[in-house]
Short mmCIF file of C-alpha atoms in Angstrom, two decimals:
data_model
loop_
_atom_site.label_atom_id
_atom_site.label_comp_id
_atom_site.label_asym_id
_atom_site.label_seq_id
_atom_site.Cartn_x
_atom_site.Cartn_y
_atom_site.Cartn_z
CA UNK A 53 69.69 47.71 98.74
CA UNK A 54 73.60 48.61 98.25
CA UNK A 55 75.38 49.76 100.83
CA UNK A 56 76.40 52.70 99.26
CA UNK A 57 72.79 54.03 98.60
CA UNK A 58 71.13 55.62 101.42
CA UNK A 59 67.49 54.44 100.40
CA UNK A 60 65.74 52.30 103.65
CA UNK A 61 62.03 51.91 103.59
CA UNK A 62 60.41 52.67 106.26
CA UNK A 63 54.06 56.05 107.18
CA UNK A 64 49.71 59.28 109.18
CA UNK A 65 47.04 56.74 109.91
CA UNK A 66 48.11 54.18 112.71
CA UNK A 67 45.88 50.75 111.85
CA UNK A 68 44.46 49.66 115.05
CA UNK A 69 47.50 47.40 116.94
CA UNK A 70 45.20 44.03 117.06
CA UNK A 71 43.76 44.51 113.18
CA UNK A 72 44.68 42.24 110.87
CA UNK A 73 45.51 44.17 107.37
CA UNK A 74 44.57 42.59 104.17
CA UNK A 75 45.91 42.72 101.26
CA UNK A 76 49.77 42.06 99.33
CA UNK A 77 50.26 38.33 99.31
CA UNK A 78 49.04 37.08 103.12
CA UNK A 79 45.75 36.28 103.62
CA UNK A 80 43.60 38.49 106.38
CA UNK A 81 44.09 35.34 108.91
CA UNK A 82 47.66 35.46 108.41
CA UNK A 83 48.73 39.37 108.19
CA UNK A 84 50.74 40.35 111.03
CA UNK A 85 49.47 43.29 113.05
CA UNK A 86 50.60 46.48 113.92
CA UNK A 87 51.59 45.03 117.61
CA UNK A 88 52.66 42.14 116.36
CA UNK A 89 55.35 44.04 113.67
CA UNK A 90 56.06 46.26 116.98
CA UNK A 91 56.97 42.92 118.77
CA UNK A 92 59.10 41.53 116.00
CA UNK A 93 61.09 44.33 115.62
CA UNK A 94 61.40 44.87 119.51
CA UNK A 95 62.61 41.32 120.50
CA UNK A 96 64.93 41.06 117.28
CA UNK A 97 66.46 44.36 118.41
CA UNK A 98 67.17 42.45 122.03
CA UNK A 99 68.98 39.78 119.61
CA UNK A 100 72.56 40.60 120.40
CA UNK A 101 74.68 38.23 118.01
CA UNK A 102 72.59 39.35 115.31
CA UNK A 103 73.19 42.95 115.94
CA UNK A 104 76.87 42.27 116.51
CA UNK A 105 76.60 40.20 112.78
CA UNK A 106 75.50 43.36 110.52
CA UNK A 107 78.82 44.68 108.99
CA UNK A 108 78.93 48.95 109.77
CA UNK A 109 80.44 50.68 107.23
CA UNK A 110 82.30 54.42 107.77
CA UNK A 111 80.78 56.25 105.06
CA UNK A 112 77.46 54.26 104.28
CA UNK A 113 74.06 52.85 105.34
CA UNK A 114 74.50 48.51 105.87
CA UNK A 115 71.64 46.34 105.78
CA UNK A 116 70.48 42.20 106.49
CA UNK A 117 67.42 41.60 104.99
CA UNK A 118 65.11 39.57 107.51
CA UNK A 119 62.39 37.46 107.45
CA UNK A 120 59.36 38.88 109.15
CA UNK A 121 56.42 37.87 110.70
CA UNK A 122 53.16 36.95 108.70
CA UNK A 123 54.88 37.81 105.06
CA UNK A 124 56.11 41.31 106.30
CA UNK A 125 59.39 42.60 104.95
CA UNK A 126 61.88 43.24 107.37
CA UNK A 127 65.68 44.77 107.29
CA UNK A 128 68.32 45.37 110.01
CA UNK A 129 70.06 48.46 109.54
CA UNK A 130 73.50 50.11 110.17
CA UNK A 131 73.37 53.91 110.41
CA UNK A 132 77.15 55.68 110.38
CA UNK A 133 77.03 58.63 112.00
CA UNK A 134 75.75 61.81 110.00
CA UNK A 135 73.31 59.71 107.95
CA UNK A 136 69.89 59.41 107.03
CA UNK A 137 66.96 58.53 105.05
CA UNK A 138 66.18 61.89 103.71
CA UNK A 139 62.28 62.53 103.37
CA UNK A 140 60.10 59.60 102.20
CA UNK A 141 56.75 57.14 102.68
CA UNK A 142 56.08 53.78 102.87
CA UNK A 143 53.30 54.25 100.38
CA UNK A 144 50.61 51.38 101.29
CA UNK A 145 52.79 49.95 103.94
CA UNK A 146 52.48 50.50 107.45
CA UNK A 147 55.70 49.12 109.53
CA UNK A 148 57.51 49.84 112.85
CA UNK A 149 60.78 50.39 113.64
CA UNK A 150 63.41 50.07 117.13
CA UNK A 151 66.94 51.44 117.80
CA UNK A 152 68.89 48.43 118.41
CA UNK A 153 72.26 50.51 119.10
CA UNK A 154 72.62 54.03 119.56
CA UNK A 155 70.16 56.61 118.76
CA UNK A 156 67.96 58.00 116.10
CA UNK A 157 66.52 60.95 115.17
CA UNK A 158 62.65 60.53 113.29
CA UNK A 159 61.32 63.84 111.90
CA UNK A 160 57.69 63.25 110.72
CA UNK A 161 54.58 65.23 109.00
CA UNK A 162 51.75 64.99 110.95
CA UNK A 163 49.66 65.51 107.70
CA UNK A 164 47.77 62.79 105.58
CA UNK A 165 49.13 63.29 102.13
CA UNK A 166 47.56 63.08 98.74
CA UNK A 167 48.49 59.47 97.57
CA UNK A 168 49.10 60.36 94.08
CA UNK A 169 48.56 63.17 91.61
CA UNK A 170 50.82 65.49 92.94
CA UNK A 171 54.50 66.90 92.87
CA UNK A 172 54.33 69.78 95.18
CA UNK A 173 52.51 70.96 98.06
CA UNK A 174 52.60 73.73 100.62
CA UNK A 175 52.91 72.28 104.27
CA UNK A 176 50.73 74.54 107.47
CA UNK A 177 52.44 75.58 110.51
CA UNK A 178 51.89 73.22 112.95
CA UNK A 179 52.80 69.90 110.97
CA UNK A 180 56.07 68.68 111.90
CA UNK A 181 57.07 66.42 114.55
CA UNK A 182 60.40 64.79 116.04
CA UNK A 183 61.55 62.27 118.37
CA UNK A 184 64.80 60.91 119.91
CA UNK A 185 64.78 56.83 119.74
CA UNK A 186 67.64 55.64 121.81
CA UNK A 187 68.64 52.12 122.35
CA UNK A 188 65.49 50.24 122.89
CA UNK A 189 62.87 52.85 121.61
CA UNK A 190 60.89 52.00 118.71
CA UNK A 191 57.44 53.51 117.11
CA UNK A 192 54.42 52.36 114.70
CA UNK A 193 53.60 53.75 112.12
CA UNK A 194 50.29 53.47 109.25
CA UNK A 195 49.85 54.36 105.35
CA UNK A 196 51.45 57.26 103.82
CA UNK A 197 53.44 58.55 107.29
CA UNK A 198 56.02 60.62 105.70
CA UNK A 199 59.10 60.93 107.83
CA UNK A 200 63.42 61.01 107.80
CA UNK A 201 65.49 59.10 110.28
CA UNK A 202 68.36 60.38 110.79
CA UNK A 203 71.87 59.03 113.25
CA UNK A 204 73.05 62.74 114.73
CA UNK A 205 75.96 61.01 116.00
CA UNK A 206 79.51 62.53 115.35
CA UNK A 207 80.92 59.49 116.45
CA UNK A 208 78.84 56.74 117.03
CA UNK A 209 76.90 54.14 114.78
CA UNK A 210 73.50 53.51 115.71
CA UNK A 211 71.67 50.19 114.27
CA UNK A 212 68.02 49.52 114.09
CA UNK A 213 65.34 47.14 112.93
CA UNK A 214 62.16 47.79 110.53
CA UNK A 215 59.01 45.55 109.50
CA UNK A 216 56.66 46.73 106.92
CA UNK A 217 53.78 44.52 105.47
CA UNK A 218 52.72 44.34 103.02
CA UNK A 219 56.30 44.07 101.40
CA UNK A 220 56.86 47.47 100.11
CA UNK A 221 55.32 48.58 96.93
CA UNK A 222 57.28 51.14 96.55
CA UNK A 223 58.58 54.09 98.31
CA UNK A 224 58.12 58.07 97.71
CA UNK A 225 61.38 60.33 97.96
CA UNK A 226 60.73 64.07 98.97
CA UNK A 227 62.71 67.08 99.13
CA UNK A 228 61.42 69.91 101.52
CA UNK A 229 62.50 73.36 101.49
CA UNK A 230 60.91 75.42 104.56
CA UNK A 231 57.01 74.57 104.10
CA UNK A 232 57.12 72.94 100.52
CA UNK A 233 57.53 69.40 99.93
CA UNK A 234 58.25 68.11 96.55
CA UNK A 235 57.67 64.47 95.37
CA UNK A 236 60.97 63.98 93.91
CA UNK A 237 61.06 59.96 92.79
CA UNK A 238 59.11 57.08 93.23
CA UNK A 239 61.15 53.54 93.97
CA UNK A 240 60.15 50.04 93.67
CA UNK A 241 61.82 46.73 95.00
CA UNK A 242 64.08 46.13 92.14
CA UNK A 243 65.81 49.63 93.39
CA UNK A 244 66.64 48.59 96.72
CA UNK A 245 66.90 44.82 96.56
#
């Protein structure tokens, strides 16, 4: 990831918190858990000299790559304010996330999406969801959870931490316009690493 892109990884079915996932390069008896990513990302958020060690930038997105519990990929994250993710998945990940600093914004599709095979689809009423994740707040997420985090902020930098496991395949880019979402771009590690 370069600072100056605004890609972050970060998916509708939440695996059950004590479930080991298999698959990627751990083993079942070494996968980290949903609770246990949740925990990770929670206690590394409390980390203050790490927090105060990420470099924020004015106009763009910063990032530390992390290591993670059980093989999962993890990333701090500097958010200047007005920025965001834009619309995308985690693809076969599933990951949580925690403000660290500030606050963030998560808009997310309460819809389980076709994995592949498609460019455009027609959302229903009823679909989207948001929530405000100030300093301290954090969520889980499974497969496929399609989502934007955004910093709202006029002023203020927020910073955050993410886990995903397995490492991230890749990650699906959307546009939306009113009910439509269009699969714009597919990315893979080499893009953001």
């Amino acid at each position: 990831m370069s600072s100056s892109r605004s890609a972050v990884p970060t998916a509708a079915a939440v695996p059950s918190p004590s479930a080991p996932v298999t698959g990627g390069s751990a083993t079942s008896s070494t996968a980290p858990t949903v609770a246990e990513l949740m925990d990770f990302v929670r206690s590394t958020a409390r980390d203050e000299a790490l927090i105060a060690s990420l470099p924020l930038d004015p106009d763009g997105r910063t990032w530390i790559r992390l290591d993670g519990p059980g093989g999962s990929e993890a990333w701090l994250i500097g958010w200047p304010p007005g920025t965001g993710t834009g619309w995308h998945d985690h693809a076969d990940s599933f990951g949580a996330f925690t403000t660290a600093a500030g606050a963030l914004k998560e808009h997310s599709l309460a819809v389980r999406l076709p994995t592949d095979g498609w460019k455009t689809l027609e959302l229903t009423d009823g679909v989207d969801r948001s929530r405000e994740l100030a300093t301290g707040q954090g969520r889980a997420f499974g497969q496929n959870h399609v989502h934007e985090v955004l910093n709202e902020s006029e002023v203020a930098h927020a910073v955050s931490v993410h886990a995903y496991y397995p490492p991230l395949p890749r990650i699906r880019r959307f546009s939306r316009t009113g009910a439509v979402l269009r699969l714009e771009q597919t990315e893979r590690p080499e893009d953001w690493q």
